[in-house]
Amino acid sequence: MKIKSIMILTLILLTLIGITAIDAETVSFANSTFTIPEGYVINETYSDSVVLSNNTTFIVVYSGEVVSIEKARQNRLELGFRLLDEDNYDADGIEINQQNFHKFNITACIYTFTKNNKNYIITYTIMDNQDIPEKDDNPVTEIFNSLS
């Protein structure tokens, strides 16, 4: 009985150590920091952007000067991208413009917003056979919420 109790306590201790050791990885760039979504790794880091990927998607987080949303949309259309849809919505008091484009069997979801007086564009690319995730399941939401 004593050995059984010691084993159970040891397993509980190991579990607690494993839980407390979990720490989300963060990345810093362009005077900004955000938490890397679970399952993603950093591919490249530049002075104004970070490229993340997992097995099926890429995310680019950019901070810096941006052209107007209308001009950016027009530039993409002129490059042959097809606009699937566009939405403006509020997240924690911040206005976000989301434009979804399609080209070369890839859907690019482009989120443009200003947070903490910094301009951001987050591009999330998925293959044709994938659905755009809902807000709560979207890794962009995690990045947006953790940006500082």
XYZ file of N, CA and C in Angstrom:
444
model
N 0.817 -1.193 0.000
C 0.000 0.000 0.000
C 0.862 1.258 0.000
N 1.957 1.231 0.774
C 2.844 2.385 0.846
C 3.497 2.648 -0.512
N 3.909 1.598 -1.205
C 4.528 1.748 -2.524
C 3.527 2.331 -3.514
N 2.294 1.874 -3.445
C 1.246 2.382 -4.328
C 1.037 3.880 -4.093
N 1.019 4.299 -2.849
C 0.842 5.718 -2.510
C 2.012 6.551 -3.011
N 3.221 6.039 -2.858
C 4.409 6.754 -3.337
C 4.362 6.887 -4.851
N 3.964 5.827 -5.551
C 3.872 5.883 -7.015
C 2.830 6.904 -7.454
N 1.688 6.927 -6.796
C 0.638 7.883 -7.153
C 1.114 9.304 -6.908
N 1.753 9.551 -5.769
C 2.283 10.887 -5.478
C 3.349 11.296 -6.492
N 4.190 10.347 -6.887
C 5.213 10.627 -7.895
C 4.573 10.992 -9.228
N 3.552 10.251 -9.643
C 2.853 10.561 -10.895
C 2.194 11.931 -10.832
N 1.577 12.251 -9.709
C 0.956 13.571 -9.553
C 2.018 14.659 -9.637
N 3.148 14.464 -8.968
C 4.232 15.435 -9.001
C 4.754 15.626 -10.418
N 4.972 14.531 -11.134
C 5.446 14.628 -12.519
C 4.435 15.351 -13.401
N 3.166 15.088 -13.186
C 2.125 15.772 -13.951
C 2.153 17.263 -13.674
N 2.247 17.642 -12.410
C 2.291 19.061 -12.055
C 3.524 19.747 -12.625
N 4.654 19.071 -12.585
C 5.872 19.638 -13.165
C 5.688 19.834 -14.661
N 5.087 18.863 -15.337
C 4.845 18.976 -16.775
C 3.911 20.109 -17.110
N 2.895 20.313 -16.296
C 1.935 21.385 -16.551
C 2.577 22.741 -16.341
N 3.340 22.910 -15.285
C 3.934 24.215 -15.003
C 5.085 24.534 -15.939
N 5.652 23.534 -16.595
C 6.768 23.785 -17.499
C 6.311 24.301 -18.851
N 5.008 24.193 -19.138
C 4.501 24.648 -20.423
C 4.512 26.171 -20.447
N 5.209 26.744 -21.417
C 5.284 28.187 -21.542
C 5.213 28.523 -23.018
N 4.305 29.396 -23.373
C 4.139 29.752 -24.776
C 5.354 30.531 -25.259
N 5.786 30.218 -26.462
C 6.925 30.905 -27.056
C 6.470 32.246 -27.616
N 7.271 33.259 -27.403
C 6.959 34.579 -27.951
C 8.038 34.980 -28.941
N 7.677 35.917 -29.802
C 8.624 36.449 -30.773
C 8.512 37.969 -30.745
N 9.638 38.631 -30.923
C 9.678 40.092 -30.951
C 10.189 40.561 -32.301
N 9.575 41.626 -32.788
C 9.999 42.247 -34.047
C 9.394 43.644 -34.092
N 10.034 44.572 -34.766
C 9.507 45.926 -34.999
C 8.867 46.521 -33.743
N 9.533 46.408 -32.613
C 9.028 46.929 -31.333
C 7.690 46.322 -30.931
N 7.411 45.114 -31.362
C 6.187 44.397 -31.010
C 6.551 42.992 -30.544
N 5.655 42.401 -29.784
C 5.825 41.034 -29.303
C 4.485 40.322 -29.403
N 4.511 39.038 -29.760
C 3.288 38.243 -29.744
C 3.618 36.793 -29.430
N 2.594 36.063 -29.038
C 2.727 34.647 -28.724
C 2.551 33.829 -29.997
N 3.443 32.891 -30.211
C 3.352 32.022 -31.382
C 2.248 30.994 -31.128
N 1.278 30.889 -32.046
C 0.194 29.915 -31.855
C 0.736 28.489 -31.765
N 0.046 27.670 -31.006
C 0.444 26.276 -30.839
C 0.505 25.578 -32.195
N 1.569 24.825 -32.411
C 1.732 24.077 -33.647
C 2.474 24.836 -34.736
N 2.802 26.099 -34.498
C 3.512 26.911 -35.485
C 4.967 27.085 -35.078
N 5.815 27.276 -36.083
C 7.232 27.557 -35.858
C 7.609 28.804 -36.641
N 8.681 29.435 -36.218
C 9.187 30.618 -36.922
C 10.013 30.152 -38.113
N 9.657 30.636 -39.307
C 10.457 30.350 -40.500
C 11.509 31.424 -40.720
N 11.081 32.671 -40.644
C 11.969 33.808 -40.883
C 11.554 34.957 -39.981
N 12.525 35.759 -39.573
C 12.251 36.983 -38.832
C 12.999 38.113 -39.520
N 12.288 39.176 -39.822
C 12.866 40.363 -40.436
C 12.626 41.543 -39.500
N 13.162 42.704 -39.836
C 12.989 43.865 -38.966
C 11.531 44.290 -38.859
N 10.732 44.064 -39.922
C 9.337 44.514 -39.907
C 8.317 43.381 -40.001
N 8.775 42.117 -40.021
C 7.819 41.012 -40.171
C 8.390 39.692 -39.654
N 7.461 38.766 -39.442
C 7.798 37.411 -39.003
C 6.973 36.446 -39.844
N 7.594 35.360 -40.303
C 6.899 34.329 -41.069
C 6.824 33.075 -40.198
N 5.588 32.594 -40.002
C 5.338 31.378 -39.230
C 4.751 30.317 -40.152
N 4.917 29.053 -39.784
C 4.277 27.989 -40.561
C 3.973 26.800 -39.665
N 3.035 25.986 -40.143
C 2.819 24.656 -39.583
C 2.783 23.721 -40.779
N 2.200 22.569 -40.666
C 2.225 21.598 -41.767
C 1.460 22.047 -43.000
N 0.452 22.896 -42.832
C -0.421 23.215 -43.969
C -0.631 24.699 -44.221
N -0.196 25.568 -43.319
C -0.483 26.992 -43.483
C 0.738 27.853 -43.181
N 0.672 29.080 -43.688
C 1.676 30.094 -43.387
C 0.979 31.310 -42.810
N 1.669 31.996 -41.918
C 1.188 33.261 -41.376
C 2.343 34.251 -41.460
N 2.061 35.443 -41.995
C 3.040 36.523 -42.010
C 2.473 37.659 -41.177
N 3.242 38.107 -40.192
C 2.844 39.228 -39.347
C 3.767 40.388 -39.694
N 3.186 41.505 -40.147
C 3.935 42.685 -40.575
C 3.522 43.877 -39.726
N 4.483 44.716 -39.381
C 4.193 45.973 -38.702
C 4.993 47.070 -39.383
N 4.308 48.142 -39.759
C 4.988 49.254 -40.416
C 3.998 50.106 -41.177
N 4.512 50.834 -42.143
C 3.672 51.697 -42.965
C 2.752 50.844 -43.834
N 1.523 51.278 -43.979
C 0.566 50.576 -44.834
C -0.141 51.584 -45.729
N -0.523 51.128 -46.916
C -1.353 51.950 -47.792
C -2.791 51.789 -47.330
N -3.680 52.563 -47.887
C -5.084 52.451 -47.490
C -5.608 51.055 -47.827
N -6.618 50.641 -47.102
C -7.231 49.329 -47.334
C -7.754 49.237 -48.760
N -8.339 50.324 -49.247
C -8.887 50.342 -50.607
C -7.778 50.179 -51.644
N -6.660 50.898 -51.452
C -5.539 50.814 -52.389
C -4.918 49.413 -52.345
N -4.788 48.845 -51.151
C -4.230 47.493 -51.029
C -5.112 46.478 -51.752
N -6.443 46.607 -51.580
C -7.379 45.712 -52.267
C -7.199 45.829 -53.775
N -7.141 47.058 -54.280
C -6.997 47.287 -55.716
C -5.675 46.711 -56.234
N -4.595 46.884 -55.479
C -3.296 46.329 -55.884
C -3.370 44.810 -56.028
N -4.033 44.157 -55.095
C -4.150 42.693 -55.151
C -5.000 42.253 -56.343
N -6.077 42.987 -56.589
C -6.920 42.665 -57.745
C -6.135 42.819 -59.045
N -5.335 43.871 -59.143
C -4.526 44.098 -60.345
C -3.467 43.015 -60.532
N -3.059 42.367 -59.438
C -2.098 41.265 -59.523
C -2.766 39.926 -59.830
N -4.082 39.946 -60.039
C -4.796 38.738 -60.432
C -5.435 37.956 -59.303
N -5.409 38.493 -58.103
C -6.096 37.829 -56.993
C -7.591 38.081 -57.117
N -8.390 37.074 -56.776
C -9.848 37.201 -56.816
C -10.349 37.433 -55.394
N -11.086 38.526 -55.204
C -11.633 38.844 -53.889
C -12.805 37.917 -53.596
N -12.687 37.126 -52.535
C -13.765 36.223 -52.133
C -14.792 36.953 -51.284
N -14.318 37.681 -50.296
C -15.193 38.489 -49.457
C -14.358 39.439 -48.609
N -15.058 40.374 -47.996
C -14.403 41.371 -47.154
C -15.329 41.686 -45.989
N -14.733 41.899 -44.827
C -15.527 42.191 -43.636
C -14.764 43.169 -42.758
N -15.497 44.069 -42.131
C -14.950 44.962 -41.118
C -15.622 44.606 -39.811
N -14.832 44.410 -38.773
C -15.415 44.080 -37.477
C -14.543 44.632 -36.360
N -15.117 44.636 -35.171
C -14.466 45.187 -33.999
C -14.015 44.050 -33.082
N -12.780 44.132 -32.603
C -12.262 43.166 -31.631
C -11.596 43.949 -30.512
N -12.176 43.889 -29.350
C -11.638 44.604 -28.186
C -11.448 46.093 -28.467
N -12.405 46.678 -29.180
C -12.359 48.105 -29.467
C -11.451 48.489 -30.619
N -10.921 47.511 -31.336
C -10.025 47.776 -32.465
C -10.712 47.341 -33.747
N -10.757 48.248 -34.711
C -11.381 47.971 -36.006
C -10.433 47.122 -36.855
N -10.936 45.990 -37.338
C -10.145 45.085 -38.180
C -10.826 44.957 -39.534
N -10.038 45.074 -40.591
C -10.523 44.810 -41.940
C -9.961 43.456 -42.357
N -10.847 42.545 -42.783
C -10.426 41.227 -43.258
C -10.821 41.089 -44.716
N -9.827 40.874 -45.569
C -10.056 40.623 -46.989
C -9.566 39.214 -47.293
N -10.419 38.416 -47.943
C -10.054 37.050 -48.318
C -9.918 36.981 -49.833
N -8.737 36.585 -50.286
C -8.439 36.500 -51.712
C -8.091 35.067 -52.096
N -8.184 34.798 -53.404
C -7.848 33.467 -53.915
C -6.974 33.600 -55.157
N -5.939 32.769 -55.227
C -5.090 32.668 -56.415
C -4.201 31.434 -56.248
N -3.936 30.734 -57.347
C -3.043 29.570 -57.355
C -3.453 28.507 -56.332
N -4.750 28.220 -56.211
C -5.255 27.206 -55.275
C -4.960 27.525 -53.810
N -4.756 28.791 -53.524
C -4.480 29.239 -52.161
C -5.445 30.357 -51.798
N -5.965 30.307 -50.582
C -6.772 31.395 -50.047
C -5.900 32.178 -49.077
N -5.861 33.485 -49.265
C -5.107 34.370 -48.379
C -6.091 35.251 -47.628
N -6.077 35.148 -46.320
C -6.909 35.979 -45.448
C -6.005 37.087 -44.924
N -6.358 38.324 -45.239
C -5.495 39.456 -44.904
C -6.215 40.348 -43.908
N -5.626 40.471 -42.727
C -6.199 41.242 -41.628
C -5.374 42.515 -41.458
N -6.023 43.677 -41.538
C -5.335 44.959 -41.402
C -5.948 45.713 -40.230
N -5.100 46.227 -39.348
C -5.602 46.939 -38.168
C -4.483 47.762 -37.536
N -4.872 48.639 -36.632
C -3.935 49.422 -35.832
C -4.178 49.076 -34.369
N -3.112 48.688 -33.687
C -3.206 48.343 -32.262
C -2.012 48.964 -31.547
N -2.257 49.579 -30.412
C -1.194 50.244 -29.647
C -0.424 51.241 -30.514
N -1.158 51.968 -31.346
C -0.591 52.982 -32.246
C 0.395 52.406 -33.259
N 0.272 51.119 -33.583
C 1.121 50.481 -34.589
C 0.229 49.847 -35.644
N 0.630 49.981 -36.908
C -0.112 49.376 -38.018
C 0.351 47.935 -38.207
N -0.627 47.044 -38.400
C -0.318 45.633 -38.616
C -1.085 45.096 -39.816
N -0.442 44.158 -40.500
C -1.106 43.331 -41.501
C -0.711 41.892 -41.177
N -1.707 41.054 -40.969
C -1.450 39.629 -40.753
C -2.071 38.884 -41.926
N -1.251 38.113 -42.616
C -1.721 37.314 -43.748
C -1.673 35.843 -43.357
N -2.810 35.187 -43.520
C -2.964 33.772 -43.163
C -3.325 33.036 -44.445
N -2.478 32.099 -44.893
C -2.729 31.397 -46.154
C -3.086 29.941 -45.891
N -4.092 29.480 -46.631
C -4.535 28.088 -46.532
C -4.765 27.539 -47.939
N -4.711 26.231 -48.056
C -4.953 25.583 -49.340
C -6.452 25.548 -49.629
N -6.806 25.326 -50.897
C -8.205 25.302 -51.336
C -9.105 24.393 -50.512
N -8.587 23.244 -50.117
C -9.431 22.255 -49.446
C -9.641 22.555 -47.961
N -9.153 23.689 -47.484
C -9.298 24.052 -46.078
C -10.290 25.206 -45.928
N -11.058 25.159 -44.855
C -11.977 26.249 -44.544
C -11.254 27.310 -43.729
N -11.700 28.547 -43.887
C -11.183 29.618 -43.045
C -11.715 29.363 -41.640
N -10.826 29.256 -40.662
C -11.302 28.929 -39.317
C -12.134 30.054 -38.707
N -13.065 29.657 -37.852
C -13.857 30.635 -37.110
C -12.940 31.393 -36.154
N -13.398 32.539 -35.708
C -12.582 33.429 -34.881
C -11.916 32.706 -33.708
N -12.671 31.914 -32.961
C -12.113 31.264 -31.773
C -11.077 30.195 -32.100
N -11.117 29.636 -33.306
C -10.175 28.598 -33.713
C -9.078 29.126 -34.633
N -9.092 30.420 -34.904
C -8.169 31.017 -35.855
C -6.871 31.411 -35.143
N -5.715 30.933 -35.625
C -4.456 31.313 -34.983
C -4.187 32.815 -35.052
N -4.777 33.497 -36.024
C -4.612 34.950 -36.119
C -5.212 35.630 -34.890
N -6.310 35.090 -34.383
C -6.935 35.652 -33.182
C -5.973 35.592 -32.003
N -5.276 34.475 -31.861
C -4.300 34.342 -30.774
C -3.176 35.361 -30.923
N -2.702 35.549 -32.148
C -1.652 36.543 -32.384
C -2.180 37.934 -32.064
N -3.352 38.266 -32.594
C -3.954 39.576 -32.356
C -4.087 39.853 -30.858
N -4.623 38.894 -30.124
C -4.849 39.081 -28.687
C -3.556 39.251 -27.898
N -2.469 38.648 -28.373
C -1.214 38.705 -27.616
C -0.278 39.823 -28.073
N -0.601 40.513 -29.162
C 0.276 41.577 -29.660
C 0.441 42.682 -28.629
N 1.681 43.034 -28.391
C 1.958 44.166 -27.505
C 3.182 44.906 -27.997
